[in-house]
Short mmCIF file of C-alpha atoms in Angstrom, two decimals:
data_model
loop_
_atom_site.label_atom_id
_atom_site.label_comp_id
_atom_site.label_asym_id
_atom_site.label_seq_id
_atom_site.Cartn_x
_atom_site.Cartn_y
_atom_site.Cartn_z
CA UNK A 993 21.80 -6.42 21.23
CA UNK A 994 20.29 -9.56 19.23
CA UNK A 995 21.07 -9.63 15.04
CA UNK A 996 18.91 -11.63 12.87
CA UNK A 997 17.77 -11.57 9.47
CA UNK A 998 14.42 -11.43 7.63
CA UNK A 999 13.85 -15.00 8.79
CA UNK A 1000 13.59 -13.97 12.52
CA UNK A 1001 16.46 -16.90 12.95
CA UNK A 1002 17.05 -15.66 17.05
CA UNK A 1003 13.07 -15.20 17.99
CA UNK A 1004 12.91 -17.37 20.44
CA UNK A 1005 15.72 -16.21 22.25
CA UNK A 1006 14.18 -14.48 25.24
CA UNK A 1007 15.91 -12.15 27.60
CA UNK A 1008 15.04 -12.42 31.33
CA UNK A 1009 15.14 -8.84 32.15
CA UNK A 1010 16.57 -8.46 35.72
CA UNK A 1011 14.26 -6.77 37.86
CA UNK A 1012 13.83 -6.92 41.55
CA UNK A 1013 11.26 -4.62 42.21
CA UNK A 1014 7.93 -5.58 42.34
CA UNK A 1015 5.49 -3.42 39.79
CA UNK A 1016 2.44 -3.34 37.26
CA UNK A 1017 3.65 -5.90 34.50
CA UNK A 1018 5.64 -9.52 33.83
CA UNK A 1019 9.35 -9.61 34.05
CA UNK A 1020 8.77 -11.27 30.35
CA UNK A 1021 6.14 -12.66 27.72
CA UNK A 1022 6.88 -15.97 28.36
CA UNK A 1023 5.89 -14.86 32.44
CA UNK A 1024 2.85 -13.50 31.15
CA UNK A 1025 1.75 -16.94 29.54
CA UNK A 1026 3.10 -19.18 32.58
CA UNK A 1027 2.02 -16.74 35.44
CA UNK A 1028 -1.72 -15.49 34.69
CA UNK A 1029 -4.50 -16.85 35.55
CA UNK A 1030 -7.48 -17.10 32.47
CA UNK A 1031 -9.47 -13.67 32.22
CA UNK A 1032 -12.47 -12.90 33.94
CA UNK A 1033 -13.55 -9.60 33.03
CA UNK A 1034 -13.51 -7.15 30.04
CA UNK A 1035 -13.46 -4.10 29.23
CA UNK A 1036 -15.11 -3.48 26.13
CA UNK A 1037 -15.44 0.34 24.62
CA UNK A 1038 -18.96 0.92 23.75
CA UNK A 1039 -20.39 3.84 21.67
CA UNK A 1040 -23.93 5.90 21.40
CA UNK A 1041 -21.69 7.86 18.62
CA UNK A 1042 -23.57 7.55 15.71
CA UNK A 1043 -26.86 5.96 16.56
CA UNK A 1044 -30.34 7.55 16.96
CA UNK A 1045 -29.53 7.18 21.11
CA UNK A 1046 -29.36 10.27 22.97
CA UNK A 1047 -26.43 8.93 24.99
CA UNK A 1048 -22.87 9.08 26.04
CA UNK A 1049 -20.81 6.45 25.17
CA UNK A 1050 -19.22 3.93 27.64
CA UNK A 1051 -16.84 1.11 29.08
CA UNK A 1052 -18.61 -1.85 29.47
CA UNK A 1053 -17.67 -4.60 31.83
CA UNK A 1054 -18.23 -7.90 30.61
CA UNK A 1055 -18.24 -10.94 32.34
CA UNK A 1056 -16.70 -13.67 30.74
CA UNK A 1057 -15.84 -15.87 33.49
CA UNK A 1058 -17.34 -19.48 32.45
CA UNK A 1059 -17.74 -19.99 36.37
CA UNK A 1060 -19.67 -17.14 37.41
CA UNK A 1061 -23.69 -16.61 37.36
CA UNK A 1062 -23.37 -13.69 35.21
CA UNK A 1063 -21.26 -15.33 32.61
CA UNK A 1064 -21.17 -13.31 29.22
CA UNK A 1065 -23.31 -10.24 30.77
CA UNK A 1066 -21.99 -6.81 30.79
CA UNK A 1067 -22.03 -6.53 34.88
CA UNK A 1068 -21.53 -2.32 34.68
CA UNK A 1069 -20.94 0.45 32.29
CA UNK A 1070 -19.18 3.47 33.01
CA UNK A 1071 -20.38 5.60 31.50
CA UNK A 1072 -18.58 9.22 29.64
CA UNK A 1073 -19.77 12.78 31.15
CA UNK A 1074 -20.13 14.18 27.93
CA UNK A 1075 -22.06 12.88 24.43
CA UNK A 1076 -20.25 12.29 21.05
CA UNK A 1077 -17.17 10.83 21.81
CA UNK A 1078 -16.82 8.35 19.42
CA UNK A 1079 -14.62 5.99 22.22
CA UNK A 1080 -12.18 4.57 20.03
CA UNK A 1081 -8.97 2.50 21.76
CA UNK A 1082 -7.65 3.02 24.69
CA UNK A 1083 -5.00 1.93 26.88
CA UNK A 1084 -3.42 1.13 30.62
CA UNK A 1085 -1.08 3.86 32.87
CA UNK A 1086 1.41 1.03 33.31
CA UNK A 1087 2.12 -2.17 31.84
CA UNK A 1088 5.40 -4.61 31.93
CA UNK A 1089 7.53 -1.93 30.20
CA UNK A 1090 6.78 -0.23 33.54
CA UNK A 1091 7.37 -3.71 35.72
CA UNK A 1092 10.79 -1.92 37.68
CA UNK A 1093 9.07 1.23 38.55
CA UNK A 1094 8.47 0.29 42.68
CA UNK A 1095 4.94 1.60 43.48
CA UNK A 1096 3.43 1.59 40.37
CA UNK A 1097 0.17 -0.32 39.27
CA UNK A 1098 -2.06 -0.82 36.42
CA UNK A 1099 -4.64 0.83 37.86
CA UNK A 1100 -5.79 3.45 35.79
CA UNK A 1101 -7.30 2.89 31.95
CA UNK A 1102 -7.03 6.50 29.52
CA UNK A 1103 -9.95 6.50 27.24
CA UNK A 1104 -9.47 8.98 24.66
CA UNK A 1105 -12.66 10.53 22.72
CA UNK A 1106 -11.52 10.13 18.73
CA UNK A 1107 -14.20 12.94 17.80
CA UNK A 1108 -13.80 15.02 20.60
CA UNK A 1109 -10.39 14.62 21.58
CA UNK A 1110 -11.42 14.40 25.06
CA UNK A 1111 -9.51 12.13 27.42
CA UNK A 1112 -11.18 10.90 30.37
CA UNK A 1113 -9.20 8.65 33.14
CA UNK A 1114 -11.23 5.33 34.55
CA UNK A 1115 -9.69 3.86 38.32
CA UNK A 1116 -10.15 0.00 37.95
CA UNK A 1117 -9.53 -0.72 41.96
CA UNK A 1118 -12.82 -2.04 41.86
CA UNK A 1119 -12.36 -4.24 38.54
CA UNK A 1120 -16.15 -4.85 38.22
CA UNK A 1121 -17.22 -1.58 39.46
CA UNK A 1122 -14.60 0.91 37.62
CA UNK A 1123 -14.92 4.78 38.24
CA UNK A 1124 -14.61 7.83 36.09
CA UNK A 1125 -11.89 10.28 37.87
CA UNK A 1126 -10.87 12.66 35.80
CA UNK A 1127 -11.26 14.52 32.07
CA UNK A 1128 -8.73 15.95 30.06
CA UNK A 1129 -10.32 18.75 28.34
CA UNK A 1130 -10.59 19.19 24.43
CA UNK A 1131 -9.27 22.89 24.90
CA UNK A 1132 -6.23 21.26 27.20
CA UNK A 1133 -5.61 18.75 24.25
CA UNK A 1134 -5.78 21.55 21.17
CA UNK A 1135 -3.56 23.83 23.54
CA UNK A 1136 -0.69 21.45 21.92
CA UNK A 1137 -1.97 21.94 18.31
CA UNK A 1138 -3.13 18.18 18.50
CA UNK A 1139 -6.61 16.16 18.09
CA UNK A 1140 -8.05 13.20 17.26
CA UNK A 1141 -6.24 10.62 20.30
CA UNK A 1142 -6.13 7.59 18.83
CA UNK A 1143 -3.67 4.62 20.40
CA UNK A 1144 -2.61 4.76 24.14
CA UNK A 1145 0.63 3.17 25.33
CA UNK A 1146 2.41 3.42 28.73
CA UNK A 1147 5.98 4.01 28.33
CA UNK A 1148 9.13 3.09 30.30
CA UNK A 1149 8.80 5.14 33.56
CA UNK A 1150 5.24 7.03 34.66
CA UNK A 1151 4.52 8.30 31.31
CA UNK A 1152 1.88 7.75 29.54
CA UNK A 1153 2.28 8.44 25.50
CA UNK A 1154 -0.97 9.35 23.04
CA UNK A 1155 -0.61 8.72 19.25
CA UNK A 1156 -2.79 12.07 17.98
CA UNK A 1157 -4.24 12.37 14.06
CA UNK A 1158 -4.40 15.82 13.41
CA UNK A 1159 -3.50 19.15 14.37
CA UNK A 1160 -5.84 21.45 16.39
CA UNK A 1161 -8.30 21.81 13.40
CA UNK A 1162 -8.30 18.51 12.65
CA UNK A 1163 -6.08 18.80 9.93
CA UNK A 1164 -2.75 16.98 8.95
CA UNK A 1165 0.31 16.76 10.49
CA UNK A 1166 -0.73 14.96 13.71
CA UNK A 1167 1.53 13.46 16.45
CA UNK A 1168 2.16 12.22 19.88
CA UNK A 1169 1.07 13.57 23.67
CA UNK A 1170 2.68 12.97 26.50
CA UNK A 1171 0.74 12.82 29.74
CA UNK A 1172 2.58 12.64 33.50
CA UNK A 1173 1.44 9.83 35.68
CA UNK A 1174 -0.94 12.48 37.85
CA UNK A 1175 -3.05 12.64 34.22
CA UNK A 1176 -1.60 16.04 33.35
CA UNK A 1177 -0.59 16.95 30.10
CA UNK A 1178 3.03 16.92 29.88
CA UNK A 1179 3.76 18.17 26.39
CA UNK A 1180 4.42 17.10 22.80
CA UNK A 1181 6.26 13.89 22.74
CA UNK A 1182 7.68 15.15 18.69
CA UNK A 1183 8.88 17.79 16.78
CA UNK A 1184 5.49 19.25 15.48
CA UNK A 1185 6.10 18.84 11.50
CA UNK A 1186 8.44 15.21 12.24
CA UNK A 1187 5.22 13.51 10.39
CA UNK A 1188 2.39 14.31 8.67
CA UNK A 1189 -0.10 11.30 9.02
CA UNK A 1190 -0.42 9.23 12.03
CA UNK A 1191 -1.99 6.32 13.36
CA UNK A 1192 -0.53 3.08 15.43
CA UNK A 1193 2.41 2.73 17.02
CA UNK A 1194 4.71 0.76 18.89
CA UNK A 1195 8.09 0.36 20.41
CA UNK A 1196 11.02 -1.70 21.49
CA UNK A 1197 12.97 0.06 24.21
CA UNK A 1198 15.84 -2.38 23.78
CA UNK A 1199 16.24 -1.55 20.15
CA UNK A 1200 15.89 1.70 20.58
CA UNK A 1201 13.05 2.12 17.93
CA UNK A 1202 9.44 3.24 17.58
CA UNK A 1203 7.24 2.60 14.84
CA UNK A 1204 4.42 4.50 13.41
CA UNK A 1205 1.61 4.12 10.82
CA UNK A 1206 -0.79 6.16 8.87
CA UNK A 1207 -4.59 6.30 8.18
CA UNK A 1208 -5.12 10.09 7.73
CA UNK A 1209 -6.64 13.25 9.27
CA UNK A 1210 -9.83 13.65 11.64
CA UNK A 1211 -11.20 15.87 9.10
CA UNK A 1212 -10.96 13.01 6.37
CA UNK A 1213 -11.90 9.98 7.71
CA UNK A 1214 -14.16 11.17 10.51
CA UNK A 1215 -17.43 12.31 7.83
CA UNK A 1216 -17.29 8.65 6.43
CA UNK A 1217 -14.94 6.84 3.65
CA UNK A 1218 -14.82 8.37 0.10
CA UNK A 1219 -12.42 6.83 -2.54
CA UNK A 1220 -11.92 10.09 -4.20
CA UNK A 1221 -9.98 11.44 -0.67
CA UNK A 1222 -7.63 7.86 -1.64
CA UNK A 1223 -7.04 9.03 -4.99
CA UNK A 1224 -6.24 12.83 -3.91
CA UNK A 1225 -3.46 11.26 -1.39
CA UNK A 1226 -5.79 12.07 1.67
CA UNK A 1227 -4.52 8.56 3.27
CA UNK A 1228 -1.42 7.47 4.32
CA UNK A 1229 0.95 4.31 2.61
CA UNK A 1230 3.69 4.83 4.97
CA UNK A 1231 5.83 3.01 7.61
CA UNK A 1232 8.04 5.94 10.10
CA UNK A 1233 11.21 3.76 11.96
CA UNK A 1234 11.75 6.35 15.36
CA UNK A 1235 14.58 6.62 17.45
CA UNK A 1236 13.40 6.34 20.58
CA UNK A 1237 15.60 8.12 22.41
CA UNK A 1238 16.25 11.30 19.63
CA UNK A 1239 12.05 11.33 19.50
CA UNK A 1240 13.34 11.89 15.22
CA UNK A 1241 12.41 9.43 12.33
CA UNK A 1242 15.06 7.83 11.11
CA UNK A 1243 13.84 5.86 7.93
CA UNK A 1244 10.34 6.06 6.13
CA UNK A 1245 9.52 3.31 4.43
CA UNK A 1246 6.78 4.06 1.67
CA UNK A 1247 4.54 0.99 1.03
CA UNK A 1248 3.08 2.43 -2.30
CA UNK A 1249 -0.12 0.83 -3.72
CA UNK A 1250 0.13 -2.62 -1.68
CA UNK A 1251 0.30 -0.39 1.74
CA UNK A 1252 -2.97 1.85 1.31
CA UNK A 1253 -3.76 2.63 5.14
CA UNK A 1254 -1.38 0.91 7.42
CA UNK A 1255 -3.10 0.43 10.25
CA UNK A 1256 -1.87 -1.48 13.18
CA UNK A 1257 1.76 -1.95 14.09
CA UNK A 1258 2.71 -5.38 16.03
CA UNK A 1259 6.34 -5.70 16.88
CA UNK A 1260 6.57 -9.17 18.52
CA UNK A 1261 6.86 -9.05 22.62
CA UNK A 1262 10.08 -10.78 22.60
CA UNK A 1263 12.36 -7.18 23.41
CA UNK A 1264 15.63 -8.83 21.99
CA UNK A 1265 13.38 -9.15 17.88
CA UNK A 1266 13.02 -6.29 15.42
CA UNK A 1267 10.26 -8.00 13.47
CA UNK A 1268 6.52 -7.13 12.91
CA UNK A 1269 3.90 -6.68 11.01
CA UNK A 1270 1.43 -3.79 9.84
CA UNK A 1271 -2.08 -4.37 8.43
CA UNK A 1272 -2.67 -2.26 4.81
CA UNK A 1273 -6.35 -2.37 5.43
CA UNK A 1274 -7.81 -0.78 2.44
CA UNK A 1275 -5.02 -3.22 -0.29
CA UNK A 1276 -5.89 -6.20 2.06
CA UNK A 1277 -2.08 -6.92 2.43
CA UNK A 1278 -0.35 -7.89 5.53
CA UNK A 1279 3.41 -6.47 5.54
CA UNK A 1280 6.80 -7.72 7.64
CA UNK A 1281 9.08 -5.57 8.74
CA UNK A 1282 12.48 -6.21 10.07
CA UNK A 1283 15.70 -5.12 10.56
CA UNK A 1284 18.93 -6.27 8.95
CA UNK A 1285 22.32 -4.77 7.69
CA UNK A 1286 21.22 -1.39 9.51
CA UNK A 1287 17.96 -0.11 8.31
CA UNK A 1288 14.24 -1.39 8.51
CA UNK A 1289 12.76 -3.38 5.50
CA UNK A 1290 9.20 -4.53 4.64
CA UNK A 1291 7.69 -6.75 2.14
CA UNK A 1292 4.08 -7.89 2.04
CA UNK A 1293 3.70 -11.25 2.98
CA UNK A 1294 -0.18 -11.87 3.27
CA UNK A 1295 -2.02 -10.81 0.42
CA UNK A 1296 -6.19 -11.09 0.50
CA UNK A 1297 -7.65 -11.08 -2.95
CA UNK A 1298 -10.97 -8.87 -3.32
CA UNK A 1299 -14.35 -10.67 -4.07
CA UNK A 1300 -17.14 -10.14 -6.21
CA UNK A 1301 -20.31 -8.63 -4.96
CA UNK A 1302 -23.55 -7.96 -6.83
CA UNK A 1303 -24.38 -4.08 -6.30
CA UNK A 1304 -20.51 -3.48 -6.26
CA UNK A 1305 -19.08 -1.95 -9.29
CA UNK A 1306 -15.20 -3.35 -8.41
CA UNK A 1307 -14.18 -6.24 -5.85
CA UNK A 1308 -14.94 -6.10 -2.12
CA UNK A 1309 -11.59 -5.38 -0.51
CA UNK A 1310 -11.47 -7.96 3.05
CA UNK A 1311 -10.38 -5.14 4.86
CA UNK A 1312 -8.02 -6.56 7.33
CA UNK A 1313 -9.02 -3.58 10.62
CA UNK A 1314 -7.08 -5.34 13.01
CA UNK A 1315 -4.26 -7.44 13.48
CA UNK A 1316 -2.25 -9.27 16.78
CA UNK A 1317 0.25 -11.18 17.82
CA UNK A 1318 0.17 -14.55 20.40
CA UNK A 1319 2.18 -13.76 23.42
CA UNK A 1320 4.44 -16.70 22.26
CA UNK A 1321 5.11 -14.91 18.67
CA UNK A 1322 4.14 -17.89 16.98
CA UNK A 1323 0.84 -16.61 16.01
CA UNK A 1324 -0.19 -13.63 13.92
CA UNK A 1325 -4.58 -13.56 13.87
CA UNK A 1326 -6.56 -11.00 11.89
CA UNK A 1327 -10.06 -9.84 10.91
CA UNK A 1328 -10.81 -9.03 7.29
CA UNK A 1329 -13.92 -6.84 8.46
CA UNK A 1330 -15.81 -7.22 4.73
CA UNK A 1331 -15.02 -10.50 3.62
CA UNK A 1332 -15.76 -11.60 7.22
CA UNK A 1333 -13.51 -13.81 8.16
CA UNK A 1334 -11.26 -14.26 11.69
CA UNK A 1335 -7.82 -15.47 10.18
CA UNK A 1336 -4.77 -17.38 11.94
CA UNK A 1337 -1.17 -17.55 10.69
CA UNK A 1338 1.47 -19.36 11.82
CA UNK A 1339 4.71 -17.11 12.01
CA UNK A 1340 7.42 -19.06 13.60
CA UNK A 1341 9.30 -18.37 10.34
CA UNK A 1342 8.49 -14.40 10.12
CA UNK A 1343 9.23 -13.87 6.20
CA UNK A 1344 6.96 -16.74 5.30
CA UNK A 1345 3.39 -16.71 7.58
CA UNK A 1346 1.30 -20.20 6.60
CA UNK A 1347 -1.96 -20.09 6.80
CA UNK A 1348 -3.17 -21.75 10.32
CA UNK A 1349 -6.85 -21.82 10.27
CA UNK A 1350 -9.72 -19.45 9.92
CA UNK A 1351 -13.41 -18.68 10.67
CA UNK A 1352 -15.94 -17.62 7.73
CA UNK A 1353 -18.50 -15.62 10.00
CA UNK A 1354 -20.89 -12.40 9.31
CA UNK A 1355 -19.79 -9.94 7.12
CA UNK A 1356 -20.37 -9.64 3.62
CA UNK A 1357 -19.45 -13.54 2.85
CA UNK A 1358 -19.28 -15.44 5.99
CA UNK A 1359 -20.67 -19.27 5.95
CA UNK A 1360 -22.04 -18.43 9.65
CA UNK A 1361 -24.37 -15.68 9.54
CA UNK A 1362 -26.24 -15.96 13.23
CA UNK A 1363 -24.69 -16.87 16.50
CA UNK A 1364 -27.68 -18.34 19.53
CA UNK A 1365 -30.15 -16.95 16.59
CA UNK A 1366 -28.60 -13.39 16.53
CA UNK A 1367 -28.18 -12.23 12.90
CA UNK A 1368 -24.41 -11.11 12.44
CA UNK A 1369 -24.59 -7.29 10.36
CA UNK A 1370 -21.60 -6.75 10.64
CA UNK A 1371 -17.60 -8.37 9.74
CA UNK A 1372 -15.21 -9.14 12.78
CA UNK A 1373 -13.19 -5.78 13.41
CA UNK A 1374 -11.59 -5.27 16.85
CA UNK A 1375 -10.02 -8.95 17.92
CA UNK A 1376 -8.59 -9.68 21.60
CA UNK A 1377 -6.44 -13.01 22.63
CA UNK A 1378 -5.53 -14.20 26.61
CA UNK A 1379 -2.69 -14.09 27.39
CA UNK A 1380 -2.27 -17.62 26.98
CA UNK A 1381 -3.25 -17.72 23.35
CA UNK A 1382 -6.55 -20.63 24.18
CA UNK A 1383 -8.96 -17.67 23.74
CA UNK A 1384 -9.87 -15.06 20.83
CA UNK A 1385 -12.32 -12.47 21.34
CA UNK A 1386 -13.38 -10.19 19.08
CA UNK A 1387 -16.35 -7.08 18.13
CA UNK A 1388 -17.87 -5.77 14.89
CA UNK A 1389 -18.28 -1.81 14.75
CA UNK A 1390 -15.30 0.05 13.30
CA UNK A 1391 -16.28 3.76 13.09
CA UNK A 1392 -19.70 4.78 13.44
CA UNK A 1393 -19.66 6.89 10.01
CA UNK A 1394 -17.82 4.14 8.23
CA UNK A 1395 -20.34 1.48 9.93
CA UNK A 1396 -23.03 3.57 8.71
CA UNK A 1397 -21.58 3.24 5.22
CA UNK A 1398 -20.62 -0.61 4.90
CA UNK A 1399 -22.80 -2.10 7.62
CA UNK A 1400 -25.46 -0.10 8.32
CA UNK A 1401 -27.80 -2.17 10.32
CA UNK A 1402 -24.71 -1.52 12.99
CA UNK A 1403 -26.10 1.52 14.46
CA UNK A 1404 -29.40 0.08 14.50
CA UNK A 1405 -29.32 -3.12 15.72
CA UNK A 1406 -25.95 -2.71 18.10
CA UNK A 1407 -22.60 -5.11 18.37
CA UNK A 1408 -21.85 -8.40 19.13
CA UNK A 1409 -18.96 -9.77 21.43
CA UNK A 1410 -17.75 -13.19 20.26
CA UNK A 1411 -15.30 -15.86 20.86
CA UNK A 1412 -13.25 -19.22 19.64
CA UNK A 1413 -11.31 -21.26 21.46
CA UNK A 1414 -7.69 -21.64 20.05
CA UNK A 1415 -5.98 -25.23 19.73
CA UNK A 1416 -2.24 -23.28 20.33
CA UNK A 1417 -0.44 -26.99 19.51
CA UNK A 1418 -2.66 -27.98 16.63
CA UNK A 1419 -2.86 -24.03 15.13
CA UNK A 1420 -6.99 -24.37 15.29
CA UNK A 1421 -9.92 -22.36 16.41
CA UNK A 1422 -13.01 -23.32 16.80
CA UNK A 1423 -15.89 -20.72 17.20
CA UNK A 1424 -18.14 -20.90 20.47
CA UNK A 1425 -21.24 -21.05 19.80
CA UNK A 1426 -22.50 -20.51 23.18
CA UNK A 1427 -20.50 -17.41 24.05
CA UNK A 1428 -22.30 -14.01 22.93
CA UNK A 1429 -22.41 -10.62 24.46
CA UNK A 1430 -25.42 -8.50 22.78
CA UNK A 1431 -25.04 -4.77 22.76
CA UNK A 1432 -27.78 -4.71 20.98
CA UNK A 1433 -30.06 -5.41 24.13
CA UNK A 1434 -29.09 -2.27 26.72
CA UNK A 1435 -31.09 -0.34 28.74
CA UNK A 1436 -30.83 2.80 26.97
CA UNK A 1437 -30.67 0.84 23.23
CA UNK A 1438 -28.64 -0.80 20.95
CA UNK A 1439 -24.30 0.21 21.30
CA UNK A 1440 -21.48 0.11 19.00
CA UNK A 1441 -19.04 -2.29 20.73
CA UNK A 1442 -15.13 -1.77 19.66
CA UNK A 1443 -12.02 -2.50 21.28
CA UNK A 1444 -11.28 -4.96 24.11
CA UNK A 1445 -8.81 -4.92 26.84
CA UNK A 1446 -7.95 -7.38 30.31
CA UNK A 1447 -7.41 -6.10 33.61
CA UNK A 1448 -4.02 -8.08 33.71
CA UNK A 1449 -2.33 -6.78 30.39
CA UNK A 1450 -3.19 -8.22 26.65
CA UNK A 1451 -1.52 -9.22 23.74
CA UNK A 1452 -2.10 -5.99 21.97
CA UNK A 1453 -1.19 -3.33 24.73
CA UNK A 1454 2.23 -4.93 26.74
CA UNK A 1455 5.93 -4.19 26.30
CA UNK A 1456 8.90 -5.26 27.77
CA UNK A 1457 11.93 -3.22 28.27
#
């Protein structure tokens, strides 16, 4: 097992991980960069959640192939059996953690419902023309005192593992299912009781550790943000360090005021590094976290300063939603969803990011307000990169009750999809200003557009072993 300190000093050092059995994933990230081929599809989650639609929400397949004649369309939606889901993320049966199971394939996508804690199961044989095969039941779901599915990760083997926010009433503590690779539910994953709030996670099989985060409980955040639930300890600060193999937290690290709402958890791909990063969304801080002398540390490293708004009695927050990694490590980009701004660091020296580049665009300060004459009404939220780090995608609806707070032209008007091209040598993007998806022109009406994911594995969903 690698050692390094806080400055990541043996990050580039990547295993090859011996496998000779053909499967779902890459034998290792730097495979993934050399070996795919640029993206041609994606699948974007789209909501009716929240709107004045009388619809279910769906998975929209967008073209975004710059050679084909439907180029930056949404080609097909598959759409959910049932209304109100509020489709949050979602996640692949296998990915390169899986790459040595012989047989295996990522095939299947498991969209969880975050208001209904329904699961439902999409086959992507047919990439452009994905089908709905099975749903997971909200009963089936609160049969293991568990709700509100929020991050879906394949694990090591067939399993597929379910971060969950609350208990059966939507209450705190929440934790993890397990399902079997036939879709059934397998069981608790934890302890019931081993945590009380839950969010993100991710882990490092070679380390032996999973990471956890914390925004709060379905019955909290799900009616819409309220500063007095932040002030009565209704939202998390926390950091839980797993071992993997025990299923037991080990070490909690409390964040305290600079860590309100730790959102997503990025351990860098390289298998061999304990370092990452966790977004405090609501104190706008970005923290590291490594390992060294035996236990986990973290110490905030980004810090966004609030701005002054007329109408707003104390600074707008940026509100860093969403954070991720380039498959190389060498880049951490965010999205400060208020301030409106699309953010690249450069992170070859993990304690001390340095500010790469960014893009000022919608939100409540962003230089570009329109994109092919579309008025942006909302920030950047949910971001996306290839696998090659030349291209960042990203969306603009969070949740549709906190959307309905801070943006609420959202619901009305529908999502955007957007993109820049990244300059990986030079550190720069630069935003297209020909690419846009509009979910606010659909059949049926305007959509909430959220998280993105590639039929060959992402930057945000992929670990090695």
């Amino acid at each position: 097992m690698a050692t390094e300190d806080r400055h990541g000093h043996s990050h580039h050092e990547h295993a090859h991980h011996e496998h000779g059995v053909e499967g779902p994933g890459y034998a290792t990230p730097q495979a993934a960069i050399e070996e795919s081929t640029p993206e041609k599809l994606a699948y974007v989650a789209a909501l009716y959640t929240g709107t004045d639609v009388d619809a279910s929400d769906f998975v929209a397949v967008v073209d975004v192939d710059p050679g084909s004649p439907t180029y930056r369309e949404i080609v097909d939606r598959i759409e959910m059996p049932t209304r109100g889901d509020e489709l949050h993320h979602f996640g692949w049966n296998a990915c390169s953690s899986s790459c040595h199971v012989e047989g295996l394939e990522r095939q299947y996508l498991v969209i969880p419902g975050n208001r209904s804690s329904r699961i439902h199961v999409v086959d992507t044989s047919d990439r452009r023309h994905p089908e709905l095969v099975k749903v997971i039941e909200p009963e089936e779901v609160h049969e293991q005192d568990l709700s509100g599915p929020h991050t879906v990760h394949c694990a090591p083997g067939r399993e597929i593992m379910i971060s969950m926010l609350g208990n059966a009433d939507g209450e705190l503590p929440g934790g993890f299912l397990v399902l079997d690779d036939d879709f059934e539910i397998e069981g608790r994953w934890d302890a019931p009781g081993e945590i009380e709030f839950n969010y993100d996670f991710w882990y490092q099989p070679r380390r032996d550790v999973m990471v956890s985060s914390e925004w709060a409980a379905p019955a909290t955040y799900q009616p819409g943000f309220d500063l007095e639930d932040v002030e009565a300890g209704k939202y998390g600060h926390s950091l839980h360090f797993w071992n993997w193999g025990d299923r037991t937290v080990e070490q909690t690290i409390d964040l305290g005021e600079e860590g309100m709402i730790p959102l997503e958890v990025r351990f860098m791909h390289n298998p061999e590094v304990a370092h990452g990063y966790v977004n405090a969304a609501l104190s706008s801080n970005i923290f590291h976290f490594w390992r060294e002398d035996g236990e986990y540390h973290a110490e905030k490293v980004i810090d966004f300063e609030g701005r002054d708004l007329e109408g707003w009695d104390m600074p707008v927050p940026a509100l860093p939603t969403d954070i991720l990694l380039s498959m190389d490590d060498r880049y951490l980009f965010g999205a400060n969803w208020l301030h409106g701004e699309v953010w690249m660091y450069d992170v070859s020296d993990p304690a001390n990011p340095r500010e790469s580049d960014s893009i000022s665009i919608g939100g409540y300060f962003g230089e570009i307000q329109a994109v092919q004459d579309r008025e942006l009404i909302s920030g950047p939220q949910m971001i996306q990169l290839s696998l090659d780090g030349k291209r960042l995608y990203w969306t603009t609806s969070l949740y549709s009750t906190w959307d309905d707070q801070f943006f609420p032209e959202e619901g009305e008007r529908g999502s955007v999809m957007l993109k820049a091209d990244v300059d990986p040598r030079r550190g720069t993007m630069t935003l297209d200003e020909e690419f846009l998806v509009d979910f606010g022109n659909l059949p049926d009406g305007p959509a909430r557009a959220h998280e993105i994911r590639w039929p060959d594995g992402d930057c945000t969903s992929d670990v090695w072993q």
